[in-house]
PDB file of C-alpha atoms in Angstrom:
ATOM      1  CA  GLY A 243       5.672  15.060  14.905  1.00 86.00           C
ATOM      2  CA  VAL A 244       8.175  16.227  12.301  1.00 90.00           C
ATOM      3  CA  TYR A 245      11.760  17.375  12.878  1.00 91.00           C
ATOM      4  CA  LYS A 246      13.529  19.099   9.999  1.00 91.00           C
ATOM      5  CA  ILE A 247      17.206  18.225   9.709  1.00 90.00           C
ATOM      6  CA  THR A 248      17.577  20.494   6.681  1.00 89.00           C
ATOM      7  CA  SER A 249      15.072  22.328   4.496  1.00 87.00           C
ATOM      8  CA  ARG A 250      14.773  19.173   2.360  1.00 89.00           C
ATOM      9  CA  VAL A 251      15.319  16.302   4.829  1.00 91.00           C
ATOM     10  CA  SER A 252      13.112  15.592   7.843  1.00 94.00           C
ATOM     11  CA  LEU A 253      12.458  12.913  10.454  1.00 95.00           C
ATOM     12  CA  TYR A 254       8.912  12.037  11.457  1.00 95.00           C
ATOM     13  CA  ALA A 255       7.086   9.923  14.037  1.00 96.00           C
ATOM     14  CA  SER A 256       3.408   9.281  14.592  1.00 95.00           C
ATOM     15  CA  HIS A 257       1.241   7.276  16.959  1.00 95.00           C
ATOM     16  CA  ALA A 258      -2.502   6.852  16.604  1.00 94.00           C
ATOM     17  CA  THR A 259      -5.244   4.897  18.347  1.00 95.00           C
ATOM     18  CA  ALA A 260      -8.734   4.136  17.086  1.00 92.00           C
ATOM     19  CA  PHE A 261     -11.938   2.702  18.545  1.00 91.00           C
ATOM     20  CA  VAL A 262     -14.631   1.581  16.080  1.00 87.00           C
ATOM     21  CA  PRO A 263     -17.913  -0.195  16.957  1.00 88.00           C
ATOM     22  CA  GLN A 264     -18.696  -3.332  14.986  1.00 85.00           C
ATOM     23  CA  SER A 265     -21.145  -2.921  12.100  1.00 83.00           C
ATOM     24  CA  PRO A 266     -24.816  -3.751  12.768  1.00 82.00           C
ATOM     25  CA  GLY A 267     -25.495  -7.463  12.370  1.00 80.00           C
ATOM     26  CA  ILE A 268     -21.976  -8.548  13.363  1.00 83.00           C
ATOM     27  CA  ALA A 269     -22.813 -11.111  16.057  1.00 83.00           C
ATOM     28  CA  ASP A 270     -21.327 -14.307  17.423  1.00 83.00           C
ATOM     29  CA  GLN A 271     -22.780 -17.828  17.333  1.00 82.00           C
ATOM     30  CA  ASN A 272     -25.147 -16.947  20.182  1.00 85.00           C
ATOM     31  CA  GLY A 273     -26.402 -13.744  18.539  1.00 83.00           C
ATOM     32  CA  GLN A 274     -24.384 -11.486  20.849  1.00 86.00           C
ATOM     33  CA  PRO A 275     -22.660  -8.434  19.328  1.00 86.00           C
ATOM     34  CA  LEU A 276     -18.887  -8.605  19.165  1.00 86.00           C
ATOM     35  CA  PRO A 277     -16.712  -6.127  21.097  1.00 87.00           C
ATOM     36  CA  ALA A 278     -15.652  -2.923  19.377  1.00 89.00           C
ATOM     37  CA  ILE A 279     -12.502  -2.896  17.260  1.00 88.00           C
ATOM     38  CA  SER A 280      -9.520  -1.026  18.659  1.00 92.00           C
ATOM     39  CA  SER A 281      -6.154  -0.381  17.047  1.00 91.00           C
ATOM     40  CA  LYS A 282      -2.772   1.180  17.728  1.00 94.00           C
ATOM     41  CA  ASP A 283      -0.443   2.314  14.958  1.00 94.00           C
ATOM     42  CA  THR A 284       3.102   3.626  15.247  1.00 95.00           C
ATOM     43  CA  GLU A 285       5.315   4.829  12.400  1.00 95.00           C
ATOM     44  CA  VAL A 286       8.769   6.412  12.283  1.00 96.00           C
ATOM     45  CA  GLY A 287      10.952   7.360   9.356  1.00 96.00           C
ATOM     46  CA  PHE A 288      12.488  10.110   7.284  1.00 92.00           C
ATOM     47  CA  LYS A 289      11.521  12.006   4.156  1.00 94.00           C
ATOM     48  CA  THR A 290      13.406  13.897   1.502  1.00 92.00           C
ATOM     49  CA  ASN A 291      11.885  16.553  -0.717  1.00 89.00           C
ATOM     50  CA  GLY A 292      13.396  17.801  -3.965  1.00 84.00           C
ATOM     51  CA  LEU A 293      17.028  16.840  -3.461  1.00 85.00           C
ATOM     52  CA  PHE A 294      19.535  17.644  -6.209  1.00 87.00           C
ATOM     53  CA  ASN A 295      17.487  20.538  -7.594  1.00 85.00           C
ATOM     54  CA  GLY A 296      14.179  18.684  -7.471  1.00 83.00           C
ATOM     55  CA  VAL A 297      15.432  15.457  -9.041  1.00 89.00           C
ATOM     56  CA  LEU A 298      14.911  13.143  -6.036  1.00 90.00           C
ATOM     57  CA  THR A 299      12.069  12.829  -3.504  1.00 94.00           C
ATOM     58  CA  GLY A 300      11.400   9.854  -1.243  1.00 94.00           C
ATOM     59  CA  SER A 301      10.796   8.363   2.173  1.00 95.00           C
ATOM     60  CA  VAL A 302      11.663   5.366   4.324  1.00 94.00           C
ATOM     61  CA  GLY A 303       9.418   4.353   7.201  1.00 95.00           C
ATOM     62  CA  TYR A 304       8.975   1.588   9.758  1.00 94.00           C
ATOM     63  CA  TYR A 305       5.484   0.852  11.032  1.00 90.00           C
ATOM     64  CA  ASN A 306       3.932  -1.397  13.669  1.00 90.00           C
ATOM     65  CA  SER A 307       0.195  -1.946  13.817  1.00 88.00           C
ATOM     66  CA  THR A 308      -1.920  -3.858  16.339  1.00 89.00           C
ATOM     67  CA  THR A 309      -5.655  -4.485  15.951  1.00 86.00           C
ATOM     68  CA  LEU A 310      -7.904  -6.045  18.598  1.00 87.00           C
ATOM     69  CA  ASN A 311     -11.328  -7.671  18.063  1.00 84.00           C
ATOM     70  CA  GLN A 312     -11.347  -7.724  14.271  1.00 78.00           C
ATOM     71  CA  SER A 313     -14.278  -9.932  13.172  1.00 78.00           C
ATOM     72  CA  VAL A 314     -14.015 -12.877  10.793  1.00 75.00           C
ATOM     73  CA  VAL A 315     -16.950 -14.635   9.123  1.00 76.00           C
ATOM     74  CA  ILE A 316     -17.573 -18.312   9.870  1.00 77.00           C
ATOM     75  CA  ASN A 317     -19.463 -20.613   7.472  1.00 74.00           C
ATOM     76  CA  PRO A 318     -20.155 -17.885   4.898  1.00 68.00           C
ATOM     77  CA  GLY A 319     -23.113 -18.424   2.585  1.00 69.00           C
ATOM     78  CA  THR A 320     -24.798 -21.022   4.797  1.00 73.00           C
ATOM     79  CA  ALA A 321     -27.696 -21.010   7.253  1.00 73.00           C
ATOM     80  CA  ASN A 322     -25.137 -21.232  10.052  1.00 75.00           C
ATOM     81  CA  THR A 323     -23.193 -18.071   9.197  1.00 79.00           C
ATOM     82  CA  TYR A 324     -21.867 -16.082  12.151  1.00 82.00           C
ATOM     83  CA  TYR A 325     -18.868 -13.978  13.147  1.00 83.00           C
ATOM     84  CA  ALA A 326     -15.991 -14.666  15.507  1.00 80.00           C
ATOM     85  CA  ASN A 327     -13.416 -12.522  17.219  1.00 80.00           C
ATOM     86  CA  SER A 328      -9.996 -12.894  15.575  1.00 75.00           C
ATOM     87  CA  GLY A 329      -8.284 -11.782  18.775  1.00 78.00           C
ATOM     88  CA  GLN A 330      -5.243  -9.569  18.265  1.00 82.00           C
ATOM     89  CA  THR A 331      -3.526  -9.199  14.923  1.00 79.00           C
ATOM     90  CA  THR A 332      -0.158  -7.516  14.521  1.00 81.00           C
ATOM     91  CA  THR A 333       1.840  -6.493  11.504  1.00 81.00           C
ATOM     92  CA  HIS A 334       5.030  -4.549  10.986  1.00 84.00           C
ATOM     93  CA  GLY A 335       7.388  -3.702   8.186  1.00 87.00           C
ATOM     94  CA  LEU A 336       9.426  -1.231   6.195  1.00 90.00           C
ATOM     95  CA  GLU A 337       8.026   0.962   3.442  1.00 92.00           C
ATOM     96  CA  PHE A 338      10.125   2.727   0.810  1.00 93.00           C
ATOM     97  CA  ASP A 339       9.022   5.145  -1.881  1.00 94.00           C
ATOM     98  CA  LEU A 340      11.130   7.073  -4.342  1.00 94.00           C
ATOM     99  CA  THR A 341      10.321   9.606  -7.052  1.00 94.00           C
ATOM    100  CA  LEU A 342      12.974  10.485  -9.621  1.00 93.00           C
ATOM    101  CA  LYS A 343      12.751  13.164 -12.320  1.00 92.00           C
ATOM    102  CA  PRO A 344      15.769  12.625 -14.590  1.00 90.00           C
ATOM    103  CA  VAL A 345      14.551  15.383 -16.921  1.00 89.00           C
ATOM    104  CA  LYS A 346      11.773  17.962 -16.677  1.00 87.00           C
ATOM    105  CA  ASP A 347       8.882  15.935 -18.151  1.00 90.00           C
ATOM    106  CA  TRP A 348       9.904  12.396 -17.183  1.00 91.00           C
ATOM    107  CA  THR A 349       8.878  10.908 -13.829  1.00 91.00           C
ATOM    108  CA  ILE A 350       9.876   7.530 -12.363  1.00 93.00           C
ATOM    109  CA  MET A 351       8.208   6.331  -9.158  1.00 93.00           C
ATOM    110  CA  GLY A 352       8.980   3.202  -7.161  1.00 93.00           C
ATOM    111  CA  THR A 353       7.619   1.658  -3.962  1.00 92.00           C
ATOM    112  CA  LEU A 354       8.733  -1.310  -1.901  1.00 88.00           C
ATOM    113  CA  PHE A 355       7.151  -2.971   1.113  1.00 86.00           C
ATOM    114  CA  GLU A 356       9.106  -5.444   3.217  1.00 82.00           C
ATOM    115  CA  GLY A 357       6.900  -6.861   5.954  1.00 75.00           C
ATOM    116  CA  GLY A 358       6.328  -9.688   8.319  1.00 63.00           C
ATOM    117  CA  GLY A 359       2.766 -10.501   7.321  1.00 63.00           C
ATOM    118  CA  VAL A 360      -0.224 -10.311   9.658  1.00 66.00           C
ATOM    119  CA  ILE A 361       0.041 -12.571  12.715  1.00 65.00           C
ATOM    120  CA  SER A 362      -3.102 -13.656  14.592  1.00 65.00           C
ATOM    121  CA  SER A 363      -2.944 -14.269  18.348  1.00 63.00           C
ATOM    122  CA  VAL A 364      -5.686 -16.904  18.021  1.00 61.00           C
ATOM    123  CA  THR A 365      -3.743 -19.204  15.717  1.00 57.00           C
ATOM    124  CA  GLY A 366      -0.206 -17.933  16.297  1.00 59.00           C
ATOM    125  CA  THR A 367       0.268 -18.005  12.525  1.00 57.00           C
ATOM    126  CA  TYR A 368      -0.004 -15.604   9.642  1.00 59.00           C
ATOM    127  CA  ALA A 369      -3.465 -14.509   8.597  1.00 58.00           C
ATOM    128  CA  ASN A 370      -4.701 -15.827   5.270  1.00 53.00           C
ATOM    129  CA  ARG A 371      -3.495 -14.179   2.083  1.00 55.00           C
ATOM    130  CA  THR A 372      -1.124 -11.614   3.501  1.00 64.00           C
ATOM    131  CA  TYR A 373       1.932 -10.451   1.619  1.00 68.00           C
ATOM    132  CA  LYS A 374       5.518 -10.467   2.823  1.00 72.00           C
ATOM    133  CA  HIS A 375       6.841  -8.318  -0.012  1.00 76.00           C
ATOM    134  CA  THR A 376       5.292  -5.993  -2.586  1.00 82.00           C
ATOM    135  CA  GLY A 377       6.830  -3.530  -5.012  1.00 85.00           C
ATOM    136  CA  SER A 378       5.713  -1.248  -7.798  1.00 87.00           C
ATOM    137  CA  LEU A 379       7.329   0.822 -10.524  1.00 87.00           C
ATOM    138  CA  LEU A 380       5.699   3.559 -12.583  1.00 88.00           C
ATOM    139  CA  THR A 381       7.194   5.706 -15.303  1.00 88.00           C
ATOM    140  CA  LYS A 382       5.491   8.533 -17.172  1.00 88.00           C
ATOM    141  CA  TYR A 383       6.549  11.059 -19.772  1.00 88.00           C
ATOM    142  CA  ASP A 384       4.437  14.209 -20.276  1.00 86.00           C
ATOM    143  CA  PHE A 385       4.464  15.813 -23.708  1.00 86.00           C
ATOM    144  CA  THR A 386       4.526  19.569 -23.143  1.00 86.00           C
ATOM    145  CA  THR A 387       5.342  20.702 -26.681  1.00 87.00           C
ATOM    146  CA  GLY A 388       4.604  19.660 -30.272  1.00 85.00           C
ATOM    147  CA  ALA A 389       1.695  17.695 -31.741  1.00 83.00           C
ATOM    148  CA  LEU A 390       1.362  15.477 -28.659  1.00 81.00           C
ATOM    149  CA  LYS A 391       1.208  18.359 -26.187  1.00 82.00           C
ATOM    150  CA  GLY A 392      -1.229  17.477 -23.404  1.00 79.00           C
ATOM    151  CA  PHE A 393      -0.653  13.733 -23.711  1.00 81.00           C
ATOM    152  CA  ALA A 394       1.473  11.402 -21.621  1.00 82.00           C
ATOM    153  CA  ILE A 395       2.793   7.889 -22.116  1.00 83.00           C
ATOM    154  CA  GLY A 396       3.673   5.644 -19.235  1.00 83.00           C
ATOM    155  CA  GLY A 397       3.929   2.139 -17.898  1.00 83.00           C
ATOM    156  CA  THR A 398       3.437   0.386 -14.572  1.00 83.00           C
ATOM    157  CA  MET A 399       4.702  -2.807 -12.986  1.00 83.00           C
ATOM    158  CA  PHE A 400       3.529  -4.425  -9.748  1.00 80.00           C
ATOM    159  CA  GLY A 401       5.051  -7.442  -8.060  1.00 77.00           C
ATOM    160  CA  SER A 402       4.217  -9.371  -4.907  1.00 73.00           C
ATOM    161  CA  GLU A 403       5.324 -12.389  -2.947  1.00 69.00           C
ATOM    162  CA  SER A 404       2.553 -14.212  -1.103  1.00 60.00           C
ATOM    163  CA  GLY A 405       4.424 -16.137   1.520  1.00 54.00           C
ATOM    164  CA  CYS A 406       2.060 -15.835   4.485  1.00 51.00           C
ATOM    165  CA  GLY A 407      -1.023 -17.934   5.107  1.00 47.00           C
ATOM    166  CA  TRP A 408      -1.755 -18.886   1.495  1.00 44.00           C
ATOM    167  CA  PRO A 409      -2.955 -22.446   0.821  1.00 46.00           C
ATOM    168  CA  PRO A 410      -0.300 -24.439  -1.072  1.00 46.00           C
ATOM    169  CA  SER A 411      -2.572 -24.624  -4.110  1.00 46.00           C
ATOM    170  CA  GLU A 412      -2.776 -20.816  -4.239  1.00 46.00           C
ATOM    171  CA  LYS A 413       0.725 -19.894  -3.149  1.00 45.00           C
ATOM    172  CA  ARG A 414       2.378 -17.612  -5.673  1.00 49.00           C
ATOM    173  CA  TRP A 415       5.927 -16.835  -4.670  1.00 46.00           C
ATOM    174  CA  LEU A 416       6.187 -14.117  -7.270  1.00 50.00           C
ATOM    175  CA  SER A 417       3.433 -12.414  -9.218  1.00 52.00           C
ATOM    176  CA  ILE A 418       4.160  -9.568 -11.648  1.00 54.00           C
ATOM    177  CA  SER A 419       1.717  -7.529 -13.699  1.00 55.00           C
ATOM    178  CA  THR A 420       2.541  -4.793 -16.207  1.00 58.00           C
ATOM    179  CA  SER A 421       0.649  -2.230 -18.267  1.00 59.00           C
ATOM    180  CA  VAL A 422       1.382   0.560 -20.726  1.00 58.00           C
ATOM    181  CA  LEU A 423      -0.862   3.627 -20.976  1.00 57.00           C
ATOM    182  CA  LEU A 424      -1.320   6.583 -23.300  1.00 55.00           C
ATOM    183  CA  LEU A 425      -3.220   9.282 -21.437  1.00 55.00           C
ATOM    184  CA  ALA A 426      -4.893  12.451 -22.669  1.00 50.00           C
ATOM    185  CA  LEU A 427      -4.181  15.128 -20.091  1.00 47.00           C
ATOM    186  CA  GLU A 428      -6.248  17.723 -21.957  1.00 45.00           C
ATOM    187  CA  PRO A 429      -9.267  17.413 -24.327  1.00 45.00           C
ATOM    188  CA  LYS A 430      -8.031  17.430 -27.939  1.00 44.00           C
ATOM    189  CA  LEU A 431      -9.715  17.763 -31.327  1.00 41.00           C
ATOM    190  CA  TRP A 432      -7.934  15.998 -34.173  1.00 42.00           C
ATOM    191  CA  ILE A 433      -8.757  17.294 -37.700  1.00 38.00           C
ATOM    192  CA  VAL A 434      -7.646  15.091 -40.603  1.00 39.00           C
ATOM    193  CA  GLY A 435      -7.598  16.210 -44.263  1.00 38.00           C
ATOM    194  CA  ALA A 436      -8.668  19.786 -43.590  1.00 33.00           C
TER     195      ALA A 436
END
């Protein structure tokens, strides 16, 4: 549900359950189908919308997710390939997202995830290749006048810390990727030397 504190600030809470049969062919070592997957997800937080005359929008949320009977493949790519029940996996964390419009045509968006990884009840440890922290930053400027009208220029950055369940040889405590884009928002015909 959602509770509005003001016209631009609200609290929210949600709880959902799911029950999904395993895909055909998902069987254990004895050829028996695995039990259906069930999950429970809870999330609470607050959202803002268009604060300071539309300059600031964002949200902060806490989530907790539990999944039961997720299948994992054993001996992949061999004649003895089968599936096993991973038991119960749980994960929880905080999610932040923020959108800032300093001026009319410039948008800055940021996200941050601060989590505890995915913990398996079978091993009591973190599942392989799960992230403790991720973050992203995107900025974009839309040209709405002049020769570049209909185009936008922007850049993105994504970072992650892989501190849960990664083999030592693959552990990357910090990984950052960046890109810069020039996008055509509308079809354009350029005529040179007319």
